[in-house]
Amino acid sequence: MPPSRPLSLVTGASAGIGAAFARELAAQGHDLVLTARRVERLEALAQELRDQHQTTVTVLPADLAGPAAVPRLCEALDARGLRVDWLINNAGYGVPGTFDAAPWPVHEAFFRVLMIAPAELAWRLLPGMRERGYGRIVNVASLAGHAPGSAGHTLYAASKAYLIKFSQSLALENRQHGIHVCALCPGFTWSEFHDVTGTRQLMNKLPTFMWQSAEAVVREGYEATERGDVVHVTGRVNRFIKAMMKLLPDKFTLWLSAKESKRYRDLGALD
């Protein structure tokens, strides 16, 4: 049985899907721990949720690119006696341009935030979930994890495919312990993501029917996780795209990816 007021840890909670998850979980009666780098935004969101939902919100700023960030975050949870029931591994970003255009430390930081931190947080928090017989882990992946890799944002699709496979294995290992694990796979989502990567002008060329709001993505993700869905692609358009990708030959989908990448990716040295 779930606790009367589950405690949810949301990474990357200062904006976009992370902030939308915080709002949804607070509305569902959860207490929250919010983490991200931007302290002022976290504090503003925390106060909003306290005022609207009378929920307890703890702000623990962290930069997950640092190798000691996750251990320190978990130590801070332990010091406050906070036991996490829902883990939302949402923190992420993109590195635009070709693979060789960025220095290695940039890629290393990307790996830590999008791949190492989600796995380490799950590893550190799973024992408590198992002991209590209840837990939920949402790994925010992407439709990109189901599609062929594209030129530009070289590591992004690869990291999301990793989260999908990781979620599947983790779900199989922990289902009998009352723990649901879901890889949430949105497509194009209205958020700051493309502003941060400098690709907003390119992304605005895409038709509006391909976009979802962060709130719509989170509502689907919450319901899918509670149902026990292991992988959930949000939106009918995105589910259609995923189905077509599975049916079409790899050679054709790679050609299509190469063609479309020129429209909405910063290809840097390839231009």
Short mmCIF file of C-alpha atoms in Angstrom, two decimals:
data_model
loop_
_atom_site.label_atom_id
_atom_site.label_comp_id
_atom_site.label_asym_id
_atom_site.label_seq_id
_atom_site.Cartn_x
_atom_site.Cartn_y
_atom_site.Cartn_z
CA MET A 1 0.00 0.00 0.00
CA PRO A 2 1.25 3.50 -0.79
CA PRO A 3 1.85 5.84 2.13
CA SER A 4 -0.85 8.39 2.91
CA ARG A 5 1.45 11.16 1.66
CA PRO A 6 4.13 9.79 -0.66
CA LEU A 7 7.40 11.68 -0.89
CA SER A 8 8.59 12.44 -4.42
CA LEU A 9 12.07 13.50 -5.50
CA VAL A 10 12.08 15.43 -8.80
CA THR A 11 15.35 16.22 -10.56
CA GLY A 12 15.53 19.09 -13.03
CA ALA A 13 12.50 20.56 -11.25
CA SER A 14 13.13 24.23 -12.04
CA ALA A 15 11.33 24.25 -15.42
CA GLY A 16 9.59 22.23 -18.13
CA ILE A 17 8.59 18.64 -17.50
CA GLY A 18 10.26 18.63 -14.08
CA ALA A 19 8.24 21.60 -12.82
CA ALA A 20 5.08 20.09 -14.33
CA PHE A 21 5.77 16.83 -12.50
CA ALA A 22 6.19 18.73 -9.23
CA ARG A 23 2.83 20.45 -9.72
CA GLU A 24 1.04 17.23 -10.66
CA LEU A 25 2.46 15.27 -7.74
CA ALA A 26 1.62 18.05 -5.29
CA ALA A 27 -1.96 18.06 -6.62
CA GLN A 28 -2.05 14.28 -6.04
CA GLY A 29 -1.18 14.77 -2.36
CA HIS A 30 2.57 14.15 -2.45
CA ASP A 31 5.22 15.86 -0.38
CA LEU A 32 8.20 16.86 -2.49
CA VAL A 33 11.94 17.21 -2.70
CA LEU A 34 12.98 19.45 -5.58
CA THR A 35 16.47 19.58 -7.01
CA ALA A 36 18.10 21.49 -9.86
CA ARG A 37 20.82 24.10 -10.25
CA ARG A 38 18.65 27.25 -10.30
CA VAL A 39 17.90 27.89 -6.63
CA GLU A 40 15.65 30.93 -7.07
CA ARG A 41 13.34 29.06 -9.43
CA LEU A 42 13.19 26.07 -7.10
CA GLU A 43 12.32 28.28 -4.14
CA ALA A 44 9.61 30.08 -6.11
CA LEU A 45 8.08 26.78 -7.23
CA ALA A 46 8.29 25.36 -3.71
CA GLN A 47 6.41 28.34 -2.29
CA GLU A 48 3.78 28.09 -5.02
CA LEU A 49 3.15 24.44 -4.18
CA ARG A 50 3.03 25.09 -0.43
CA ASP A 51 0.48 27.85 -0.94
CA GLN A 52 -1.72 25.96 -3.40
CA HIS A 53 -1.61 22.44 -1.96
CA GLN A 54 -0.42 22.78 1.65
CA THR A 55 2.29 20.29 0.85
CA THR A 56 5.72 19.98 2.44
CA VAL A 57 8.43 20.92 -0.07
CA THR A 58 12.16 20.59 0.54
CA VAL A 59 14.59 22.32 -1.81
CA LEU A 60 17.99 20.66 -2.24
CA PRO A 61 19.94 22.38 -5.04
CA ALA A 62 22.41 20.18 -6.91
CA ASP A 63 24.38 20.07 -10.12
CA LEU A 64 24.16 16.42 -11.16
CA ALA A 65 27.15 16.84 -13.49
CA GLY A 66 29.43 16.65 -10.46
CA PRO A 67 30.68 13.16 -9.49
CA ALA A 68 29.78 13.70 -5.81
CA ALA A 69 26.36 15.26 -6.46
CA VAL A 70 24.20 12.15 -6.04
CA PRO A 71 25.90 10.87 -2.84
CA ARG A 72 25.60 14.34 -1.31
CA LEU A 73 21.96 14.60 -2.31
CA CYS A 74 21.17 11.24 -0.73
CA GLU A 75 23.11 12.18 2.41
CA ALA A 76 20.99 15.32 2.67
CA LEU A 77 17.84 13.20 2.38
CA ASP A 78 19.05 10.84 5.11
CA ALA A 79 20.01 13.73 7.39
CA ARG A 80 16.45 15.05 7.17
CA GLY A 81 14.85 11.64 7.58
CA LEU A 82 13.29 11.82 4.12
CA ARG A 83 12.35 8.48 2.53
CA VAL A 84 11.70 8.76 -1.20
CA ASP A 85 8.69 6.88 -2.61
CA TRP A 86 8.63 8.41 -6.10
CA LEU A 87 11.84 9.17 -8.02
CA ILE A 88 11.42 11.34 -11.11
CA ASN A 89 14.67 11.23 -13.08
CA ASN A 90 13.97 14.20 -15.29
CA ALA A 91 17.13 16.34 -15.38
CA GLY A 92 18.51 16.64 -18.87
CA TYR A 93 19.58 18.85 -21.74
CA GLY A 94 21.12 18.61 -25.19
CA VAL A 95 24.55 19.40 -26.61
CA PRO A 96 23.94 20.80 -30.10
CA GLY A 97 26.37 20.34 -32.95
CA THR A 98 28.51 17.45 -34.16
CA PHE A 99 30.23 15.12 -31.69
CA ASP A 100 33.75 16.48 -32.30
CA ALA A 101 32.65 20.10 -32.02
CA ALA A 102 32.45 20.06 -28.21
CA PRO A 103 35.34 19.36 -25.80
CA TRP A 104 35.26 16.02 -24.00
CA PRO A 105 34.40 17.50 -20.54
CA VAL A 106 31.13 18.76 -22.05
CA HIS A 107 30.20 15.23 -23.13
CA GLU A 108 31.35 13.77 -19.81
CA ALA A 109 29.07 16.14 -17.91
CA PHE A 110 26.22 15.14 -20.24
CA PHE A 111 26.77 11.45 -19.45
CA ARG A 112 26.72 12.17 -15.72
CA VAL A 113 23.45 14.09 -15.83
CA LEU A 114 21.48 11.97 -18.29
CA MET A 115 22.82 8.47 -17.65
CA ILE A 116 24.91 8.09 -14.50
CA ALA A 117 22.80 10.20 -12.13
CA PRO A 118 19.49 8.42 -12.91
CA ALA A 119 21.11 5.01 -12.43
CA GLU A 120 22.90 6.01 -9.23
CA LEU A 121 19.81 7.61 -7.71
CA ALA A 122 17.80 4.47 -8.45
CA TRP A 123 20.57 2.30 -6.99
CA ARG A 124 20.72 4.34 -3.80
CA LEU A 125 16.96 4.70 -3.29
CA LEU A 126 15.76 1.24 -4.33
CA PRO A 127 16.71 -0.54 -1.07
CA GLY A 128 14.36 1.70 0.91
CA MET A 129 11.56 1.20 -1.61
CA ARG A 130 12.01 -2.56 -1.46
CA GLU A 131 12.02 -2.54 2.32
CA ARG A 132 8.74 -0.62 2.39
CA GLY A 133 7.22 -2.67 -0.45
CA TYR A 134 6.31 0.39 -2.48
CA GLY A 135 8.03 2.66 -4.96
CA ARG A 136 7.76 4.42 -8.30
CA ILE A 137 10.63 5.38 -10.62
CA VAL A 138 10.02 7.48 -13.71
CA ASN A 139 12.93 7.85 -16.10
CA VAL A 140 12.13 10.67 -18.51
CA ALA A 141 13.41 9.29 -21.81
CA SER A 142 12.20 10.41 -25.24
CA LEU A 143 10.66 9.33 -28.50
CA ALA A 144 14.20 9.92 -29.77
CA GLY A 145 15.22 6.75 -27.91
CA HIS A 146 13.03 4.73 -30.30
CA ALA A 147 14.13 6.51 -33.48
CA PRO A 148 17.38 6.31 -35.46
CA GLY A 149 20.20 8.54 -34.33
CA SER A 150 20.49 11.86 -36.11
CA ALA A 151 23.33 14.20 -36.94
CA GLY A 152 23.56 16.90 -34.28
CA HIS A 153 22.78 16.27 -30.59
CA THR A 154 24.87 13.15 -31.12
CA LEU A 155 24.53 11.63 -27.66
CA TYR A 156 20.92 12.60 -26.96
CA ALA A 157 19.07 9.73 -28.65
CA ALA A 158 21.69 7.26 -27.38
CA SER A 159 21.19 8.39 -23.78
CA LYS A 160 17.41 8.10 -24.10
CA ALA A 161 17.64 4.60 -25.60
CA TYR A 162 19.80 3.67 -22.60
CA LEU A 163 17.13 4.96 -20.20
CA ILE A 164 14.47 2.89 -21.94
CA LYS A 165 16.44 -0.36 -21.70
CA PHE A 166 17.54 0.45 -18.15
CA SER A 167 13.91 1.01 -17.16
CA GLN A 168 12.79 -2.26 -18.69
CA SER A 169 15.36 -4.32 -16.79
CA LEU A 170 14.77 -2.41 -13.55
CA ALA A 171 11.02 -2.95 -13.85
CA LEU A 172 11.44 -6.71 -14.28
CA GLU A 173 13.75 -6.91 -11.28
CA ASN A 174 11.50 -4.96 -8.94
CA ARG A 175 7.90 -5.62 -9.96
CA GLN A 176 7.45 -8.28 -7.27
CA HIS A 177 8.55 -5.75 -4.64
CA GLY A 178 5.69 -3.34 -5.32
CA ILE A 179 7.87 -1.00 -7.39
CA HIS A 180 6.77 0.36 -10.77
CA VAL A 181 9.43 1.62 -13.19
CA CYS A 182 8.40 3.59 -16.27
CA ALA A 183 10.40 5.05 -19.14
CA LEU A 184 8.37 8.09 -20.15
CA CYS A 185 8.95 8.95 -23.81
CA PRO A 186 7.60 12.33 -24.91
CA GLY A 187 8.15 13.80 -28.33
CA PHE A 188 8.49 17.52 -28.94
CA THR A 189 7.41 19.28 -25.74
CA TRP A 190 6.89 22.98 -25.10
CA SER A 191 9.63 23.90 -22.63
CA GLU A 192 12.92 25.79 -22.34
CA PHE A 193 14.87 22.85 -23.78
CA HIS A 194 15.27 24.29 -27.27
CA ASP A 195 15.90 27.81 -25.98
CA VAL A 196 18.82 26.54 -23.90
CA THR A 197 20.32 24.63 -26.84
CA GLY A 198 19.83 27.56 -29.20
CA THR A 199 17.61 25.62 -31.61
CA ARG A 200 14.27 27.36 -30.95
CA GLN A 201 14.19 29.07 -34.35
CA LEU A 202 14.77 25.75 -36.10
CA MET A 203 12.20 23.92 -33.97
CA ASN A 204 9.54 26.53 -34.69
CA LYS A 205 9.49 25.27 -38.27
CA LEU A 206 7.83 22.05 -37.11
CA PRO A 207 4.01 21.83 -37.36
CA THR A 208 2.14 22.55 -34.13
CA PHE A 209 0.37 19.17 -34.10
CA MET A 210 3.70 17.52 -33.29
CA TRP A 211 4.00 19.38 -29.97
CA GLN A 212 2.61 18.62 -26.51
CA SER A 213 2.53 20.71 -23.37
CA ALA A 214 4.65 19.60 -20.42
CA GLU A 215 1.43 19.26 -18.40
CA ALA A 216 -0.08 16.83 -20.93
CA VAL A 217 3.13 14.76 -20.95
CA VAL A 218 3.16 14.56 -17.16
CA ARG A 219 -0.51 13.62 -16.85
CA GLU A 220 0.05 10.70 -19.21
CA GLY A 221 3.25 9.76 -17.42
CA TYR A 222 1.65 9.74 -13.98
CA GLU A 223 -1.23 7.54 -15.12
CA ALA A 224 1.06 5.19 -17.06
CA THR A 225 3.34 4.74 -14.05
CA GLU A 226 0.45 3.93 -11.75
CA ARG A 227 -0.89 1.42 -14.29
CA GLY A 228 2.47 -0.30 -14.32
CA ASP A 229 3.39 0.56 -17.91
CA VAL A 230 7.12 -0.01 -18.36
CA VAL A 231 7.49 2.17 -21.46
CA HIS A 232 5.02 4.89 -22.37
CA VAL A 233 5.19 7.10 -25.46
CA THR A 234 3.02 10.18 -24.98
CA GLY A 235 0.57 11.45 -27.57
CA ARG A 236 -1.10 9.70 -30.49
CA VAL A 237 1.18 11.31 -33.07
CA ASN A 238 4.28 10.10 -31.25
CA ARG A 239 2.89 6.59 -30.83
CA PHE A 240 2.16 6.50 -34.57
CA ILE A 241 5.73 7.63 -35.33
CA LYS A 242 7.13 4.92 -33.06
CA ALA A 243 5.00 2.25 -34.73
CA MET A 244 6.13 3.36 -38.19
CA MET A 245 9.79 3.35 -37.12
CA LYS A 246 9.43 -0.32 -36.14
CA LEU A 247 7.85 -1.26 -39.47
CA LEU A 248 10.10 0.65 -41.86
CA PRO A 249 13.52 -0.69 -42.95
CA ASP A 250 16.52 0.71 -41.08
CA LYS A 251 18.07 1.99 -44.30
CA PHE A 252 14.99 4.11 -45.03
CA THR A 253 14.63 5.48 -41.49
CA LEU A 254 18.31 6.48 -41.43
CA TRP A 255 17.88 8.26 -44.77
CA LEU A 256 14.80 10.02 -43.43
CA SER A 257 16.63 10.98 -40.23
CA ALA A 258 19.50 12.46 -42.26
CA LYS A 259 17.08 14.44 -44.40
CA GLU A 260 15.02 15.81 -41.51
CA SER A 261 18.04 16.58 -39.30
CA LYS A 262 18.97 19.42 -41.62
CA ARG A 263 15.66 21.12 -40.82
CA TYR A 264 15.81 21.17 -37.02
CA ARG A 265 19.35 20.35 -35.83
CA ASP A 266 22.39 22.55 -35.35
CA LEU A 267 24.77 20.55 -37.53
CA GLY A 268 27.75 22.83 -37.02
CA ALA A 269 30.66 21.47 -39.04
CA LEU A 270 28.34 19.53 -41.38
CA ASP A 271 26.87 22.73 -42.80
#
